[in-house]
XYZ file of C-alpha atoms in Angstrom:
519
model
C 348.430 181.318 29.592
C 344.760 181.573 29.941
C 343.763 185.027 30.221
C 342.765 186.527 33.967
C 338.493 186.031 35.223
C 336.733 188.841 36.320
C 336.134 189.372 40.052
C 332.919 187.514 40.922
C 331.185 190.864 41.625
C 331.912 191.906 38.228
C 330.628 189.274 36.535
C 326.794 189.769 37.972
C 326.799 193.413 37.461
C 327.605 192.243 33.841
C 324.426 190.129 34.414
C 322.358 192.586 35.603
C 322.767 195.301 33.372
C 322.209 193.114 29.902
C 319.274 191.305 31.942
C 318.107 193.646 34.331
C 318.393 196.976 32.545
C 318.933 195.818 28.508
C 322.333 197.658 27.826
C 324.003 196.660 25.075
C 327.214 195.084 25.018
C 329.428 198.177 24.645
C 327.261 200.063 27.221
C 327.930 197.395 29.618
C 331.761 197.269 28.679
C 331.896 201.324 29.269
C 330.579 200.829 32.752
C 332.215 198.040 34.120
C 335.779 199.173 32.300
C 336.243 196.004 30.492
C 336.542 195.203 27.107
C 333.203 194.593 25.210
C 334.555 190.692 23.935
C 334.586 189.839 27.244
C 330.857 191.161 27.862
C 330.114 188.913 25.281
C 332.292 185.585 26.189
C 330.856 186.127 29.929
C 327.181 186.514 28.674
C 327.688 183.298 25.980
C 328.536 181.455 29.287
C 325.554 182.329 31.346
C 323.710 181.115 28.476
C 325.449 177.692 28.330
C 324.894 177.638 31.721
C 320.991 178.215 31.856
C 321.556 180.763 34.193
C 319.459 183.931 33.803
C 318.148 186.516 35.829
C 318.095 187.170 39.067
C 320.630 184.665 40.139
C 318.900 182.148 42.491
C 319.575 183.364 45.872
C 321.029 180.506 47.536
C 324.094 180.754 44.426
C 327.219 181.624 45.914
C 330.059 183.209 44.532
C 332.001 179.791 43.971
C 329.320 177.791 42.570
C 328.661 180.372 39.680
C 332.311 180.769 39.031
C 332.361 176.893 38.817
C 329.548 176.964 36.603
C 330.790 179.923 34.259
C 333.882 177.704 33.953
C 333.600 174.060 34.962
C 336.702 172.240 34.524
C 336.843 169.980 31.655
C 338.032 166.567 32.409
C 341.583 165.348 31.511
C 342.006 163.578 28.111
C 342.144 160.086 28.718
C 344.000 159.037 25.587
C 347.098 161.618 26.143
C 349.547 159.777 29.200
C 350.008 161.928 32.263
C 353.050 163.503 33.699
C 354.630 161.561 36.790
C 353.341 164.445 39.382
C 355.181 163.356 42.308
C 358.790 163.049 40.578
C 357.777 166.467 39.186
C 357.092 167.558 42.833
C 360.014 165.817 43.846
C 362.158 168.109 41.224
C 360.887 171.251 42.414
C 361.717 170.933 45.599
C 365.028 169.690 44.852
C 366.156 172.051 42.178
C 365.758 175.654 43.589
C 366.151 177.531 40.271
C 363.537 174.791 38.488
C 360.513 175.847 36.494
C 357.272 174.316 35.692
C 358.394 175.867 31.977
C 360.989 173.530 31.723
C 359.279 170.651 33.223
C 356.886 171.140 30.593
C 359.526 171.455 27.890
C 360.985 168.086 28.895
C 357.284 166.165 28.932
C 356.649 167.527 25.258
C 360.109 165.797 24.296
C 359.062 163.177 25.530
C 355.331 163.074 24.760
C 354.857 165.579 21.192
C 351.397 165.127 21.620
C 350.995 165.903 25.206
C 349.240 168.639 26.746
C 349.752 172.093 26.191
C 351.753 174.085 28.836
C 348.487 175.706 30.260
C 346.573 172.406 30.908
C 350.173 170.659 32.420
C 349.875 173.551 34.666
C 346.189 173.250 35.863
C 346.780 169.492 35.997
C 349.427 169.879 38.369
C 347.821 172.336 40.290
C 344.868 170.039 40.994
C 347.128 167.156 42.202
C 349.004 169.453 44.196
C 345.710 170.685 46.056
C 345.377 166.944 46.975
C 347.881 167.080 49.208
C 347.798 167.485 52.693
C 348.089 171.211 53.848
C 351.092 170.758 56.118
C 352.405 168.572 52.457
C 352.158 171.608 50.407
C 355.607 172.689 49.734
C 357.109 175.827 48.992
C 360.486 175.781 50.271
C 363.276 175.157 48.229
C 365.811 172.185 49.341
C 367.780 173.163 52.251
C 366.716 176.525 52.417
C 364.745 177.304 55.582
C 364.653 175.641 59.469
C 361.698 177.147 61.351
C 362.763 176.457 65.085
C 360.039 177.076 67.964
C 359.108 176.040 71.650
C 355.829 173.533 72.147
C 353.176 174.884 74.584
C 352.599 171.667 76.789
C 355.067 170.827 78.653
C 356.037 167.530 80.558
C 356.449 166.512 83.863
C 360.163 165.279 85.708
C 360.248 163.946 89.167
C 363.139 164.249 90.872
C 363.599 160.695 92.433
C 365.390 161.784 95.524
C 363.038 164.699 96.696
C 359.597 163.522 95.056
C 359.572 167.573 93.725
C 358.152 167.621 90.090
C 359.847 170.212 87.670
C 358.673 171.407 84.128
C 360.792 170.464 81.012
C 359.699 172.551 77.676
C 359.843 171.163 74.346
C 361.788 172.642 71.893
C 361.067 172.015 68.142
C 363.107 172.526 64.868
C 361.615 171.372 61.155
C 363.337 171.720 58.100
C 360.901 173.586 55.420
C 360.993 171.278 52.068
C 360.701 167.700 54.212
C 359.297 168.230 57.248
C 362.000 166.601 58.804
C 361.526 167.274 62.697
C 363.707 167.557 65.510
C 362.610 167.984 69.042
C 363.889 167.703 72.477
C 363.086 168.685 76.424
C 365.186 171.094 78.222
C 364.636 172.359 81.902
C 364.644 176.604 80.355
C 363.891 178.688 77.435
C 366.763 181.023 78.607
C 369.769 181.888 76.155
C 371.796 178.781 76.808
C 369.076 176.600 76.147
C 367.722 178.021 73.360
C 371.497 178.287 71.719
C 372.328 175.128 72.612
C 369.256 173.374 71.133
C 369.661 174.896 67.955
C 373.477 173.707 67.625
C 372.008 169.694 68.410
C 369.724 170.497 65.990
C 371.964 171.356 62.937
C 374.022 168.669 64.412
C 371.159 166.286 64.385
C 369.987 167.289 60.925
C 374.114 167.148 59.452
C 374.312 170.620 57.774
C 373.478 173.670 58.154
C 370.251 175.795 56.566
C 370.600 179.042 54.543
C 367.833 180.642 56.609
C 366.435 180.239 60.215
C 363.487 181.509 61.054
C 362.661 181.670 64.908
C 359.656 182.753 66.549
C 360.019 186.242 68.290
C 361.235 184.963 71.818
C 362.773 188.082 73.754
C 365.787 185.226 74.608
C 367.086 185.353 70.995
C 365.319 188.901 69.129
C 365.441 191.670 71.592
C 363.931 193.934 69.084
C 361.148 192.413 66.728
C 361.152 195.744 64.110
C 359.756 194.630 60.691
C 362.193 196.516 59.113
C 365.373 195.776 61.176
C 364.794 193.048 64.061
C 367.606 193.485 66.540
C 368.975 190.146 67.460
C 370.363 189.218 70.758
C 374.405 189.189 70.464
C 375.025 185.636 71.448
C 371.994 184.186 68.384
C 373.908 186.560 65.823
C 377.446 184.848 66.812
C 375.548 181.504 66.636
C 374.305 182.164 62.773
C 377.875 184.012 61.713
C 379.266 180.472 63.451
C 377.011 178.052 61.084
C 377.101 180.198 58.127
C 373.251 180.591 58.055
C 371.026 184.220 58.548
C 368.095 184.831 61.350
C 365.043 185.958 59.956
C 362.346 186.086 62.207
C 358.864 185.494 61.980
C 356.285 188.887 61.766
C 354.676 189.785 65.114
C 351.055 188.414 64.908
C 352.242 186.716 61.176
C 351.443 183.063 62.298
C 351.526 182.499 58.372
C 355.676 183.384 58.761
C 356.388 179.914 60.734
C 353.569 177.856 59.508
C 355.334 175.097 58.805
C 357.055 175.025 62.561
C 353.303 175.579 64.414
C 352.092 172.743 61.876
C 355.142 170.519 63.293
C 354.854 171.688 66.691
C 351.483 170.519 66.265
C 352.327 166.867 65.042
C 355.049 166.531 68.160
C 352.271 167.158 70.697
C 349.949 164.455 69.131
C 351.926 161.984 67.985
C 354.762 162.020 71.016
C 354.124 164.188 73.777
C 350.633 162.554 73.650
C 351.936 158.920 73.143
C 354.032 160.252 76.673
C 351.448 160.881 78.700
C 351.140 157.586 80.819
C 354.749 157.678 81.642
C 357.170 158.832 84.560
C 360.282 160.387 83.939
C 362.993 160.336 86.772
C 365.759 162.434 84.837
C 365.729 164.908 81.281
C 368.091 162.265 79.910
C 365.195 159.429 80.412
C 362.200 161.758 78.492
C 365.024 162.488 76.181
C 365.590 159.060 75.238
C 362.288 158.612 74.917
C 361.237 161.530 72.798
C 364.400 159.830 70.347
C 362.722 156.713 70.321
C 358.954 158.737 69.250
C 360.749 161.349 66.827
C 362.356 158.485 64.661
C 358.961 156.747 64.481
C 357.766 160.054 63.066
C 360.351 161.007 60.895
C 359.572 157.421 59.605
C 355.914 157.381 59.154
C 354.471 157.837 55.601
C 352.870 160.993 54.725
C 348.774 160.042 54.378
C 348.594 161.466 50.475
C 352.264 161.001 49.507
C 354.046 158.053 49.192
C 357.071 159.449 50.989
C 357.963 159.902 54.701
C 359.926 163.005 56.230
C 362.995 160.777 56.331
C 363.269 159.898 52.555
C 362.470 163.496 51.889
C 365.434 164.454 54.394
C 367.623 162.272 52.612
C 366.631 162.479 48.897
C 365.922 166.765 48.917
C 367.197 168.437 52.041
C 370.589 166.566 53.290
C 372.254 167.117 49.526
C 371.359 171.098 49.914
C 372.477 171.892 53.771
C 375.743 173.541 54.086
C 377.827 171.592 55.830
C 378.449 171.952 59.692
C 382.059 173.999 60.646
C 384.729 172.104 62.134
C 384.079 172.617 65.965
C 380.905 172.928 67.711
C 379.720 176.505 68.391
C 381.403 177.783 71.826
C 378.372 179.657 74.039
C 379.096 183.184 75.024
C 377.285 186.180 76.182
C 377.382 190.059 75.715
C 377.029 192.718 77.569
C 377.497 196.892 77.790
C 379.897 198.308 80.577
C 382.031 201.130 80.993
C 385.086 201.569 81.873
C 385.983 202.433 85.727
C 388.398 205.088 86.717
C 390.673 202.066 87.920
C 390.507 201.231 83.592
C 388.614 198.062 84.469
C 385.474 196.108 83.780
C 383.439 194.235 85.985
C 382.242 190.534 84.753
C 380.556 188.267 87.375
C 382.269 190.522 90.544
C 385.490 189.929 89.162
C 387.876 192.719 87.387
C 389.202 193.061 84.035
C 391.740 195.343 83.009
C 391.696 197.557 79.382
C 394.057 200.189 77.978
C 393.890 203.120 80.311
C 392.146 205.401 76.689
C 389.435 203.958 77.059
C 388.817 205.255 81.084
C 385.245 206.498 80.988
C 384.113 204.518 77.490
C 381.588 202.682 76.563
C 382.510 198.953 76.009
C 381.092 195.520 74.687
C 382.404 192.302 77.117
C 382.335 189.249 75.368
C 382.251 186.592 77.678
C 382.458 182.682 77.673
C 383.404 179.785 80.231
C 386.982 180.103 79.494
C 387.850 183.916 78.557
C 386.337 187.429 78.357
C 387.230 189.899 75.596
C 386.630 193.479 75.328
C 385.271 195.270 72.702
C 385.301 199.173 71.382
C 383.153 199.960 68.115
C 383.839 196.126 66.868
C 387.546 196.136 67.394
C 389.056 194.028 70.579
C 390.628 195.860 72.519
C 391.381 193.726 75.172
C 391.466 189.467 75.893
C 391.544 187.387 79.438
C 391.198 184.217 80.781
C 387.962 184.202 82.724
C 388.293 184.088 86.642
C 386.119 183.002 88.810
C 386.969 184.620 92.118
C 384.794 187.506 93.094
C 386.028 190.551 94.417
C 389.789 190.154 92.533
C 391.162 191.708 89.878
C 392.867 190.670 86.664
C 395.186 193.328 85.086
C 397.907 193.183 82.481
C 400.685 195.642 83.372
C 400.912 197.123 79.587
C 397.564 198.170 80.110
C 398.110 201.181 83.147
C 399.434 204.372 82.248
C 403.707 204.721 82.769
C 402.959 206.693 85.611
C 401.013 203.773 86.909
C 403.330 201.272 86.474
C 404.661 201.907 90.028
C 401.672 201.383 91.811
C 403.308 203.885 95.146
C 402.356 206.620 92.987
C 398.537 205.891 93.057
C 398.593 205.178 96.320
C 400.112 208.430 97.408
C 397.594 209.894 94.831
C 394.468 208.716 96.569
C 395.737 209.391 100.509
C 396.490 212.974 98.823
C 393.030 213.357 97.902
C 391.870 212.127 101.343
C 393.945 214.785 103.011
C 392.215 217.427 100.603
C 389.179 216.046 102.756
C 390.591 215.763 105.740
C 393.441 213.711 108.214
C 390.665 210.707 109.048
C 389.714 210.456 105.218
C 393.246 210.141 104.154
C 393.723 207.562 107.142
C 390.707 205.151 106.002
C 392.037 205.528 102.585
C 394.832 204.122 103.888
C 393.600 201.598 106.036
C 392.060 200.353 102.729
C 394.636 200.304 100.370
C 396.799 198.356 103.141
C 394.307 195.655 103.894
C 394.294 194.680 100.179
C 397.047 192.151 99.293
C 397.835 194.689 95.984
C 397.142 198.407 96.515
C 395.311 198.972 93.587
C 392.804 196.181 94.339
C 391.232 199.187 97.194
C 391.402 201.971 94.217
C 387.686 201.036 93.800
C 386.663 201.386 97.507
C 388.721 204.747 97.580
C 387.194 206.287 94.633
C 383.598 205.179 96.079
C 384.636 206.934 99.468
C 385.472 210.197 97.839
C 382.070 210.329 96.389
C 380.502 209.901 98.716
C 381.867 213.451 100.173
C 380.527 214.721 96.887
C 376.649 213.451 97.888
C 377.022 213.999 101.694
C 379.891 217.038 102.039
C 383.325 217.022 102.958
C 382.487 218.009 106.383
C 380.069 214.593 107.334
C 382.325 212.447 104.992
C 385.425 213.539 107.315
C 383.519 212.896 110.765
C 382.122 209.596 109.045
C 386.007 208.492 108.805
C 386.499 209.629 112.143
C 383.893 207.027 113.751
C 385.537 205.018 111.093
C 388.715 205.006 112.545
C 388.320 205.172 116.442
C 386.037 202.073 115.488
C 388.534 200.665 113.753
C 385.729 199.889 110.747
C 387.674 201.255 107.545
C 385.532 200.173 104.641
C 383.305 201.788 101.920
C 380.374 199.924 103.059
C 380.754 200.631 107.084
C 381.330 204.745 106.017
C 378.489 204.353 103.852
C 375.987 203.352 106.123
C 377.201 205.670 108.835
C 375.785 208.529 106.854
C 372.964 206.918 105.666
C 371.952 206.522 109.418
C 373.640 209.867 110.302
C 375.789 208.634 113.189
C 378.815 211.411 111.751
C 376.493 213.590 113.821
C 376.291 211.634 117.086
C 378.802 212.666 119.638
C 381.983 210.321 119.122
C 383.027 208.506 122.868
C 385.910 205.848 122.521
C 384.772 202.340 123.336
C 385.616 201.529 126.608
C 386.757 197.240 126.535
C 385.527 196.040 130.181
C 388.208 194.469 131.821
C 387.816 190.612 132.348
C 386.329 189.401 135.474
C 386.930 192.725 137.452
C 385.798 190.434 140.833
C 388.339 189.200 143.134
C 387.035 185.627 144.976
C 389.014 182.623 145.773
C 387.928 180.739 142.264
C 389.631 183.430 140.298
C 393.101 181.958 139.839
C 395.879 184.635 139.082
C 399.030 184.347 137.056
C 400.935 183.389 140.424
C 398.520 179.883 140.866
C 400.172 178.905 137.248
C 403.701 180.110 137.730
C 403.903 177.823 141.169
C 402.641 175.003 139.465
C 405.666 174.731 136.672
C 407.707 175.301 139.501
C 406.457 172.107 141.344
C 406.936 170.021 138.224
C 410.379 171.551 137.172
């Protein structure tokens, strides 16, 4: 390998001191911490150069490097490597070395050129390419997946109202095979559901994924340990592929995706911008039409398009897909009632009385919700969707629970501890529910609130309660948040219905006469 240049800077100190100040070439070695056969291979080069000194002024730091070593010209009598098959290779062939490339062309071609020129030739036909060409992914290996900042326009035909759809963009790293569609949100289900059509529209599956740092999908962008949102970590464990997102402020990270996102805008979003779209599916089927156009076009300084790349490097390396689609469901923290239930969506979900008081992780989808304590599921229920019920499994309540008379009589017990209303409205609660246990809930909440307001107001609250015949957490609840306990308590007096006698009042007689006449 050709040994290492000096820095730039170094190499006109070097200058000055032989020209400016006459040091010898050791002298100037001892200073500048080099060795003194460089000093002298630098200063044979200015010479060969005709440059002395002071530099001219206008001679940048490129143009004297350039002229300290211009680049000799390729032999025209030894044959060339094929560059692009060699390119082709690389990407190809993750574990694939230059070294060996090199190897191969000297078996070929004995008299070929050394391994350090085959290197700088291939590095100057590589610079040739196109920056968003320049490859260094390995097949298969990475899928940079971001949103597009423009977005485009839907009218809704029936309402004339125009709504927003944003583009969402995935691009495979070693063929710039792209994949793009509209969708109405960047919320969770959008954002996991575009990346399953996307590994569905590309046939396999990536090693690594690499996402910008959208608070739907990384809740925690650490450098060190990003915290993924629960749902995007089932997703990858689902596909078999790892989330690694991009550094905060390291545009360099998803290059390749901005680059992409970049093309979409110009050469579809921009081809859009005449048209009206009526529906998501319409500017969906038209986005298809523009993305296969693109995937098909050839690359300006390759002769290759993203589609022959897809097919000849990517497509053989992708893992391939699992047997069913990934099934969307979200997480959450809860703990565990007094009543050892969870709440999902307003509806009730029983789990082994242990774990009263706990901290718990709910997995829920469309069709069932599982519970989970330190990674081990604990519980598992078909997903309701009526609010306000509950869903309990008997083997989950306590043996003392089992008949449900005892928790009644538990919580009027506790009411009588406050006081003969209390334990009345309990009551009154537990009996309007068609199971008992569905009011445990309301109970419990109504013995707090003696806790936060007394005993005393929480027993003349149930008092009003009752003579008002309004037995509910919510009617107690505002009663002391308004302080009526401590209003003076008069029954309701019902007026009696048209208390006036007059001849167009007709009394039960007028009606009993009539049946007679007709009988």
């Amino acid at each position: 390998m050709p040994a290492r240049r000096l820095p730039v800077r170094k190499t006109r100190e070097v200058l000055r001191l032989k020209f400016e100040l006459g040091l010898d070439n050791r002298q100037i070695a001892r200073s500048c911490s080099i060795p003194h056969s460089s000093v002298a291979n630098y200063l044979k080069r200015a010479e060969a150069a005709g440059l002395g000194w002071p530099l001219p002024p206008d001679l940048n730091d490129a143009d004297l490097e350039s002229k300290l070593f211009p680049m000799a010209p390729a032999n025209p009598e030894i044959p060339l490597p094929d560059f692009a098959s060699l390119h082709a290779q690389l990407l190809r062939h993750k574990h694939l070395t230059l070294d060996l490339l090199w190897q191969e062309y000297k078996q070929t071609y004995p008299e070929g050129y050394q391994y350090s020129w085959f290197c700088e030739l291939y590095g100057r036909w590589a610079r040739q390419l196109d920056i968003v060409l320049r490859q260094e992914y390995k097949a298969g290996e990475k899928m940079f997946v971001d949103h597009a900042g423009p977005t485009v326009s839907v009218v809704d035909p029936d309402t004339g109202m125009v709504q927003e759809a944003s583009i969402f963009v995935a691009v495979l790293g070693a063929s710039n095979y792209t994949f793009c569609e509209a969708v109405w949100k960047r919320d969770l289900p959008s954002w996991i559901g575009s990346h399953t059509r996307a590994v569905e529209f590309f046939q396999g599956v990536p090693t690594v994924t690499t996402p910008d740092n959208w608070k739907t999908g990384v809740k925690d962008p650490c450098y060190y340990d990003p915290d993924l949102n629960p749902t995007y970590r089932d997703w990858a464990a689902h596909y078999g592929t790892v989330i690694i997102p991009a550094r905060v402020r390291k545009p360099r990270d998803k290059a390749k995706v901005e680059t992409s996102v970049l093309i979409v805008e110009r050469w579809i979003l921009a081809a859009l911008r005449h048209r009206r779209f009526f529906s998501l599916v319409e500017l969906n089927g038209a986005i298809g039409e523009l993305r296969v156009q693109l995937n098909q076009r050839k690359f300006r300084k390759l002769e290759a398009t993203r589609e022959r790349l897809f097919e000849e490097v990517d497509r053989p390396a992708l893992k391939p897909l699992p047997m069913a689609p990934f099934e969307f469901a979200e997480w959450k923290t809860a703990r565990v009632h007094p009543d050892y239930h969870v709440e999902v969506d307003r509806h009730y979900y029983s789990v082994p009385y242990p774990y009263v008081h706990e901290k718990v992780e709910v997995r829920f989808s469309e069709k069932t919700v599982e519970i989970f304590r330190k990674g081990q599921r604990i519980a598992a229920h078909v997903r309701s969707a009526i609010p306000g019920q509950h869903t309990t499994l008997k083997e989950h309540r306590p043996e003392k629970h089992q008949d449900l008379a005892w928790t009644s009589s538990w919580m009027v017990d506790k009411g009588r501890e406050v006081g003969p209303a209390t334990a009345e409205v309990l009551q009154r609660i537990m009996e309007d529910k068609k199971h008992p246990e569905l009011g445990y809930r309301s109970c419990l909440g109504v013995l707090r609130l003696g806790k936060r307001y007394s005993n005393e107001r929480l027993e003349a609250a149930c008092r009003r309660a009752v003579t008002m015949n309004v037995c509910s957490y919510r009617s107690i609840k505002s009663i002391l948040e308004n302080s009526l306990d401590r209003e003076p308590l008069t029954p309701v007096e019902i007026p009696v219905a048209h208390s006036e006698v007059h001849p167009n009042v007709r009394g039960s007689g007028y009606y009993r006469k009539e049946k007679e006449e007709v009988a």
